[in-house]
Tab-separated table of C-alpha atoms in Angstrom:
chain	number	residue	atom	x	y	z
A	1	MET	CA	6.942	144.457	135.405
A	2	ALA	CA	9.767	146.953	136.359
A	3	GLY	CA	11.943	147.675	132.813
A	4	ARG	CA	9.193	146.127	130.934
A	5	THR	CA	9.084	147.283	127.505
A	6	SER	CA	6.514	145.428	125.657
A	7	GLY	CA	2.496	145.613	126.428
A	8	PHE	CA	-0.164	143.359	125.839
A	9	ASP	CA	-3.190	142.808	123.624
A	10	VAL	CA	-5.264	140.904	125.640
A	11	GLY	CA	-6.422	141.350	128.899
A	12	VAL	CA	-7.971	138.411	131.025
A	13	VAL	CA	-9.538	139.006	134.458
A	14	GLY	CA	-10.800	136.115	136.889
A	15	ALA	CA	-12.906	137.157	139.796
A	16	SER	CA	-15.623	135.010	141.969
A	17	ALA	CA	-16.750	136.134	145.599
A	18	GLY	CA	-16.573	139.891	146.056
A	19	GLY	CA	-15.718	139.998	142.440
A	20	VAL	CA	-18.555	142.299	140.900
A	21	GLU	CA	-17.405	145.307	143.362
A	22	ALA	CA	-13.399	144.584	142.179
A	23	LEU	CA	-14.346	144.784	138.637
A	24	LEU	CA	-16.275	147.812	139.154
A	25	ALA	CA	-13.547	149.588	140.709
A	26	LEU	CA	-11.383	148.418	137.783
A	27	VAL	CA	-13.307	149.689	134.671
A	28	ARG	CA	-14.223	152.766	136.226
A	29	GLU	CA	-10.522	153.409	136.379
A	30	LEU	CA	-9.662	152.629	132.678
A	31	PRO	CA	-9.324	155.004	130.105
A	32	GLU	CA	-11.853	155.353	127.084
A	33	ASP	CA	-8.705	154.769	124.578
A	34	PHE	CA	-7.540	151.620	126.513
A	35	ALA	CA	-5.796	149.704	123.883
A	36	ALA	CA	-6.370	146.065	124.547
A	37	ALA	CA	-9.386	143.681	124.478
A	38	LEU	CA	-10.456	142.778	128.050
A	39	PHE	CA	-12.191	139.267	129.019
A	40	VAL	CA	-13.997	138.690	132.117
A	41	VAL	CA	-14.641	135.286	133.936
A	42	LEU	CA	-16.836	135.703	137.037
A	43	HIS	CA	-18.063	132.700	139.066
A	44	VAL	CA	-21.820	132.892	138.540
A	45	PRO	CA	-24.801	130.309	138.901
A	46	PRO	CA	-25.421	128.604	135.902
A	47	THR	CA	-29.000	129.504	135.694
A	48	GLY	CA	-30.810	133.205	135.217
A	49	THR	CA	-29.844	135.887	133.124
A	50	SER	CA	-26.291	137.682	133.875
A	51	VAL	CA	-26.737	141.334	133.785
A	52	LEU	CA	-22.968	141.800	134.394
A	53	PRO	CA	-21.923	143.607	130.800
A	54	ARG	CA	-24.729	145.900	131.409
A	55	ILE	CA	-23.389	147.024	134.923
A	56	LEU	CA	-19.761	147.239	133.514
A	57	THR	CA	-20.906	149.311	130.533
A	58	ARG	CA	-22.703	151.951	133.090
A	59	ALA	CA	-19.733	151.841	135.247
A	60	GLY	CA	-16.957	152.598	133.116
A	61	LYS	CA	-15.902	153.957	129.401
A	62	LEU	CA	-15.524	150.648	127.452
A	63	GLU	CA	-18.659	148.514	126.051
A	64	ALA	CA	-19.080	145.194	127.521
A	65	ALA	CA	-21.185	142.324	126.031
A	66	HIS	CA	-21.424	138.629	126.588
A	67	ALA	CA	-18.892	136.994	124.336
A	68	VAL	CA	-20.367	135.133	121.101
A	69	ASP	CA	-18.915	132.015	119.896
A	70	GLY	CA	-16.405	132.613	116.726
A	71	GLU	CA	-16.528	136.564	117.036
A	72	PRO	CA	-13.307	138.493	116.269
A	73	ILE	CA	-11.481	140.234	118.772
A	74	GLU	CA	-11.851	144.184	119.067
A	75	PRO	CA	-9.290	146.311	121.128
A	76	GLY	CA	-10.974	148.377	123.732
A	77	ARG	CA	-14.000	146.083	124.499
A	78	ILE	CA	-14.822	143.886	127.562
A	79	TYR	CA	-15.827	140.427	126.674
A	80	VAL	CA	-17.921	138.497	129.482
A	81	ALA	CA	-18.160	134.646	129.839
A	82	PRO	CA	-22.032	133.694	129.644
A	83	PRO	CA	-23.357	131.809	132.415
A	84	ASP	CA	-22.676	128.276	132.328
A	85	CYS	CA	-20.519	128.754	129.658
A	86	HIS	CA	-16.256	128.538	129.230
A	87	LEU	CA	-14.801	131.829	127.549
A	88	LEU	CA	-11.707	130.931	125.612
A	89	ILE	CA	-9.390	132.494	123.297
A	90	ASP	CA	-8.165	131.602	119.834
A	91	PRO	CA	-5.536	133.527	117.785
A	92	GLY	CA	-7.922	136.953	117.008
A	93	ALA	CA	-11.372	134.850	117.963
A	94	ILE	CA	-13.387	133.854	120.736
A	95	ARG	CA	-14.614	130.807	121.820
A	96	VAL	CA	-17.411	129.967	123.813
A	97	SER	CA	-17.918	126.245	125.089
A	98	ARG	CA	-20.134	123.999	127.496
A	99	GLY	CA	-17.245	121.766	127.894
A	100	PRO	CA	-16.670	119.862	131.221
A	101	ARG	CA	-16.360	122.244	134.501
A	102	GLU	CA	-12.778	122.969	135.861
A	103	ASN	CA	-12.512	123.326	139.980
A	104	GLY	CA	-16.282	122.932	139.942
A	105	HIS	CA	-16.988	126.021	137.824
A	106	ARG	CA	-18.306	126.558	134.532
A	107	PRO	CA	-17.125	129.521	133.560
A	108	ALA	CA	-13.883	128.721	134.949
A	109	ILE	CA	-11.134	130.984	135.239
A	110	ASP	CA	-8.213	128.564	134.286
A	111	PRO	CA	-9.377	127.818	130.965
A	112	LEU	CA	-9.537	131.429	130.168
A	113	PHE	CA	-6.137	132.283	131.400
A	114	ARG	CA	-4.213	128.861	129.768
A	115	THR	CA	-5.931	129.425	126.383
A	116	ALA	CA	-5.072	133.216	126.307
A	117	ALA	CA	-1.315	132.222	127.080
A	118	ARG	CA	-1.377	129.520	124.361
A	119	ALA	CA	-2.967	131.937	121.747
A	120	TYR	CA	-1.087	135.437	122.710
A	121	GLY	CA	1.844	134.538	124.796
A	122	THR	CA	4.078	137.457	125.879
A	123	ALA	CA	0.998	139.645	124.680
A	124	VAL	CA	-1.191	138.849	127.765
A	125	ALA	CA	-1.994	140.255	130.837
A	126	ALA	CA	-3.861	138.270	133.547
A	127	ILE	CA	-5.491	139.826	136.614
A	128	VAL	CA	-6.831	137.875	139.647
A	129	LEU	CA	-9.469	139.715	141.615
A	130	SER	CA	-11.213	138.638	145.158
A	131	GLY	CA	-12.801	135.482	145.492
A	132	THR	CA	-12.254	132.244	147.630
A	133	MET	CA	-10.388	128.826	146.762
A	134	ASP	CA	-7.965	128.729	143.984
A	135	ASP	CA	-9.294	128.776	140.409
A	136	GLY	CA	-6.958	131.339	138.384
A	137	ALA	CA	-3.747	130.430	140.325
A	138	ALA	CA	-2.870	127.552	137.851
A	139	GLY	CA	-3.872	129.861	134.953
A	140	LEU	CA	-1.879	132.553	136.004
A	141	LYS	CA	1.007	130.279	136.404
A	142	ALA	CA	0.594	129.653	132.596
A	143	VAL	CA	0.492	133.037	131.430
A	144	GLN	CA	3.647	133.576	133.398
A	145	GLU	CA	5.460	131.029	131.559
A	146	ALA	CA	4.195	132.387	128.556
A	147	GLY	CA	5.937	135.488	129.340
A	148	GLY	CA	2.541	137.499	129.976
A	149	ILE	CA	2.146	139.746	132.384
A	150	THR	CA	0.695	138.804	135.803
A	151	LEU	CA	-1.283	141.102	138.371
A	152	VAL	CA	-3.170	140.115	141.189
A	153	GLN	CA	-5.497	142.309	143.561
A	154	ASP	CA	-3.737	143.026	147.000
A	155	PRO	CA	-5.475	140.342	149.254
A	156	GLU	CA	-5.469	143.136	152.211
A	157	GLU	CA	-8.120	145.502	149.920
A	158	ALA	CA	-9.970	142.187	148.400
A	159	LEU	CA	-13.566	141.674	150.099
A	160	TYR	CA	-12.409	137.878	149.757
A	161	PRO	CA	-8.599	137.312	149.937
A	162	GLY	CA	-8.265	133.543	149.230
A	163	MET	CA	-8.342	133.722	145.435
A	164	PRO	CA	-5.711	136.375	145.462
A	165	ARG	CA	-3.708	134.677	147.862
A	166	ASN	CA	-3.509	131.353	146.324
A	167	ALA	CA	-2.399	132.815	143.175
A	168	ILE	CA	0.643	134.997	145.029
A	169	GLU	CA	1.524	131.664	146.811
A	170	LEU	CA	1.774	129.735	143.107
A	171	THR	CA	2.988	132.288	140.631
A	172	ARG	CA	4.870	135.308	142.464
A	173	PRO	CA	3.408	137.695	140.102
A	174	ASP	CA	4.709	140.761	138.546
A	175	HIS	CA	2.379	143.193	140.426
A	176	VAL	CA	0.352	142.858	143.469
A	177	LEU	CA	-1.860	146.240	143.521
A	178	PRO	CA	-4.740	147.891	145.134
A	179	ILE	CA	-7.734	148.212	142.263
A	180	ARG	CA	-6.814	151.861	141.287
A	181	GLU	CA	-3.141	151.212	141.181
A	182	LEU	CA	-3.872	147.660	139.071
A	183	ALA	CA	-6.088	149.725	136.686
A	184	ARG	CA	-3.392	152.428	135.916
A	185	THR	CA	-0.635	149.845	135.368
A	186	LEU	CA	-2.707	147.987	132.978
A	187	ALA	CA	-3.403	151.269	131.030
A	188	GLU	CA	0.235	151.833	130.791
A	189	LEU	CA	1.161	148.682	129.849
A	190	ALA	CA	-1.420	148.634	126.905
A	191	ARG	CA	0.087	151.499	125.364
A	192	LEU	CA	3.463	149.825	125.030
A	193	PRO	CA	3.728	148.110	121.711
A	194	SER	CA	3.116	144.005	122.056
A	195	GLN	CA	5.184	141.134	120.721
A	196	ARG	CA	2.390	139.190	119.825
A	197	PRO	CA	3.110	135.822	117.878
A	198	SER	CA	1.848	135.070	114.627
A	199	ASP	CA	-1.241	133.825	114.435
A	200	SER	CA	-1.081	129.430	114.176
A	201	PRO	CA	-3.856	127.089	114.815
A	202	VAL	CA	-3.753	125.815	118.443
A	203	GLU	CA	-4.856	122.437	119.824
A	204	PRO	CA	-8.311	122.331	121.489
A	205	ASP	CA	-8.435	122.927	125.348
A	206	ARG	CA	-9.567	120.401	127.770
A	207	ALA	CA	-12.507	122.806	128.411
A	208	GLU	CA	-13.990	121.842	125.186
A	209	GLY	CA	-14.010	118.492	126.171
A	210	ALA	CA	-10.776	117.729	123.985
A	211	PHE	CA	-9.685	114.578	125.526
A	212	THR	CA	-11.565	111.692	123.850
A	213	GLY	CA	-8.859	109.007	124.216
A	214	THR	CA	-9.775	105.706	125.617
A	215	ARG	CA	-6.398	104.112	126.398
A	216	GLU	CA	-4.796	104.936	129.643
A	217	ASP	CA	-1.472	105.515	127.935
A	218	GLN	CA	-3.043	108.428	126.322
A	219	TRP	CA	-3.647	110.254	129.840
A	220	PRO	CA	-1.476	112.476	131.750
A	221	GLY	CA	-0.150	111.235	134.814
A	222	ASP	CA	-1.088	108.343	137.056
A	223	ARG	CA	-4.517	106.934	137.943
A	224	ALA	CA	-5.599	108.234	141.170
A	225	PRO	CA	-7.292	106.378	144.174
A	226	PHE	CA	-10.109	109.109	143.882
A	227	ALA	CA	-13.463	109.218	141.751
A	228	CYS	CA	-14.371	112.125	140.045
A	229	PRO	CA	-17.340	114.042	142.202
A	230	ALA	CA	-18.552	115.332	138.792
A	231	CYS	CA	-19.394	112.061	136.783
A	232	GLY	CA	-17.852	109.362	138.913
A	233	GLY	CA	-15.689	108.459	136.761
A	234	THR	CA	-11.666	107.714	137.142
A	235	LEU	CA	-9.315	110.572	137.768
A	236	TRP	CA	-5.817	110.770	136.764
A	237	GLU	CA	-3.582	112.827	138.745
A	238	SER	CA	-0.673	114.987	137.252
A	239	ASP	CA	2.251	117.099	138.904
A	240	GLU	CA	2.066	120.700	137.114
A	241	ASP	CA	4.816	122.760	138.668
A	242	GLY	CA	4.738	120.908	142.108
A	243	GLU	CA	0.888	121.335	142.241
A	244	PRO	CA	-1.170	118.201	142.076
A	245	ARG	CA	-4.007	118.398	139.314
A	246	PHE	CA	-6.684	115.765	138.492
A	247	LEU	CA	-8.399	114.999	135.407
A	248	CYS	CA	-11.280	112.586	134.440
A	249	ARG	CA	-11.734	110.794	130.922
A	250	VAL	CA	-14.635	113.157	130.347
A	251	GLY	CA	-12.296	116.279	130.990
A	252	HIS	CA	-13.601	117.422	134.461
A	253	ALA	CA	-10.631	118.690	135.872
A	254	PHE	CA	-9.542	119.714	139.613
A	255	THR	CA	-6.943	121.251	141.841
A	256	GLU	CA	-6.382	119.199	144.935
A	257	THR	CA	-8.157	121.698	147.043
A	258	ALA	CA	-10.814	122.184	144.591
A	259	LEU	CA	-11.539	118.251	144.740
A	260	ALA	CA	-11.432	118.150	148.260
A	261	ASN	CA	-14.314	120.792	148.364
A	262	SER	CA	-15.941	118.810	145.491
A	263	GLN	CA	-16.173	115.558	147.929
A	264	SER	CA	-17.274	117.599	150.832
A	265	ASP	CA	-20.178	118.779	148.646
A	266	GLY	CA	-21.165	115.178	147.569
A	267	LEU	CA	-20.680	114.091	151.212
A	268	GLU	CA	-23.312	116.357	152.103
A	269	VAL	CA	-25.777	115.605	149.558
A	270	ALA	CA	-25.075	111.720	150.614
A	271	LEU	CA	-25.957	112.128	154.090
A	272	TRP	CA	-29.124	114.500	153.507
A	273	SER	CA	-30.295	111.311	151.650
A	274	ALA	CA	-29.453	108.815	154.237
A	275	LEU	CA	-31.142	110.941	156.698
A	276	ARG	CA	-34.297	111.286	154.616
A	277	ALA	CA	-34.158	107.612	154.298
A	278	LEU	CA	-33.877	106.977	157.949
A	279	GLU	CA	-36.750	109.314	158.985
A	280	GLU	CA	-38.855	107.644	156.210
A	281	ARG	CA	-38.276	104.504	157.548
A	282	THR	CA	-39.002	105.673	161.309
A	283	ALA	CA	-42.475	106.929	159.775
A	284	LEU	CA	-42.976	103.698	158.135
A	285	THR	CA	-42.144	101.158	160.783
A	286	ARG	CA	-44.393	103.429	163.279
A	287	ARG	CA	-47.142	103.069	160.982
A	288	ILE	CA	-46.963	99.334	160.404
A	289	ALA	CA	-46.525	98.936	164.309
A	290	ALA	CA	-49.831	100.958	164.936
A	291	ARG	CA	-51.525	98.997	162.229
A	292	LEU	CA	-50.763	95.858	163.960
A	293	GLN	CA	-51.675	97.306	167.301
A	294	ARG	CA	-54.880	97.853	165.965
A	295	GLN	CA	-55.301	94.290	164.717
A	296	ARG	CA	-54.263	93.291	168.237
A	297	LYS	CA	-50.971	91.691	167.321
A	298	PRO	CA	-48.785	93.471	170.181
A	299	SER	CA	-45.744	91.215	170.250
A	300	ILE	CA	-45.171	91.892	166.098
A	301	ALA	CA	-46.126	95.772	166.875
A	302	ALA	CA	-43.449	95.977	169.366
A	303	ARG	CA	-40.828	94.356	166.792
A	304	TYR	CA	-41.667	97.310	164.757
A	305	GLU	CA	-41.911	99.925	167.206
A	306	LEU	CA	-38.066	98.693	168.285
A	307	GLN	CA	-37.192	99.238	164.690
A	308	ALA	CA	-38.294	102.801	164.566
A	309	GLU	CA	-36.856	103.771	167.659
A	310	ASP	CA	-33.505	102.556	166.290
A	311	ALA	CA	-34.068	104.420	162.604
A	312	GLU	CA	-34.865	107.435	164.770
A	313	ALA	CA	-32.167	107.326	167.056
A	314	HIS	CA	-29.796	106.989	164.033
A	315	SER	CA	-31.550	110.047	162.561
A	316	VAL	CA	-30.776	112.119	165.679
A	317	MET	CA	-26.983	111.181	165.140
A	318	LEU	CA	-26.913	112.009	161.762
A	319	ARG	CA	-28.393	115.502	162.327
A	320	ASP	CA	-25.660	116.263	164.480
A	321	VAL	CA	-23.167	115.335	162.095
A	322	LEU	CA	-24.751	117.292	159.358
A	323	ALA	CA	-25.188	120.378	161.650
A	324	ASN	CA	-21.166	120.184	162.366
A	325	LEU	CA	-20.360	119.567	158.686
A	326	GLY	CA	-19.276	122.858	158.186
A	327	ALA	CA	-15.964	122.255	159.455
A	328	LEU	CA	-15.323	119.921	156.263
A	329	ASN	CA	-16.643	122.535	153.704
A	330	HIS	CA	-14.890	124.949	151.519
A	331	LEU	CA	-11.282	124.373	152.579
A	332	ASP	CA	-8.990	127.036	151.588
A	333	PRO	CA	-5.455	126.724	151.930
A	334	ALA	CA	-4.732	130.348	151.919
A	335	GLU	CA	-7.350	131.101	154.669
A	336	GLU	CA	-5.949	128.164	156.576
A	337	MET	CA	-2.264	129.729	156.383
A	338	GLU	CA	-3.734	132.971	157.792
A	339	ALA	CA	-5.520	131.672	160.518
A	340	GLU	CA	-2.174	129.401	161.546
A	341	ALA	CA	-0.182	132.546	161.553
A	342	ARG	CA	-2.783	134.325	163.934
């Protein structure tokens, strides 16, 4: 930010599709004497082994490792969220949680940004890199409101510009830069003295499964007319800075766009299940019709054959629906706005 005289102690980075390339380009440019700790959330599958820390260590001058619950925060290190775990920040320490998914992800970017803002206030720099959808936008807003520094990769440079554009639309960040300039700005800001708040206990975050109340008056917002795509429970809707947010009883959280995409995924699963049931019904009724024909009961066999034909016709229609379902999936407001502009 032009004229800023204070730096930061904690940098938090969120990335999704195209994020590995962006992260590699970022850490290559960071100096060996980088004065802050860097925390990274990359959307990764929940299964398998992540080699991202090894890749980042080889690419740059800073050591990277998967975060460990409870370990102290040290400057000049890169902490990477382990697969299927949220990466959270307390004053001076790291939290790793398998709490509810947010925006369909675990790890999710918003919990990292949100907890960093609560624990470090003005001494946070938050960076959104390449990706689709809008995870990270609300977290960036939380950092901005806490007085931290907000930076976004230039969407024109990002392999997937949706996430940077959504973040820019919601927050109007301090810096929108190509990766090399973004890294240079981070290094310069990290050299400035920070204004870190004194360590004090913070309330548990919802990414730790912190919401355990059972009374409706304990929940934020109003009951929404939708079910949680993750668990089928009731959703509550709140308005955060003009942006709808949805939260269920056990802590699954969604932006409006993430909820729509999760519903689309659930719809596709349901339609494939329906198609499977129809095709099984076609096969079974044809089998019954063939047996009845062998038993010389043609009139009954004909009724079963009609049922098979009816199920087969519905299967054909359902396959057409599934073939065209892509238009309903993975809605991204930033990409929609770009399409309209063209």
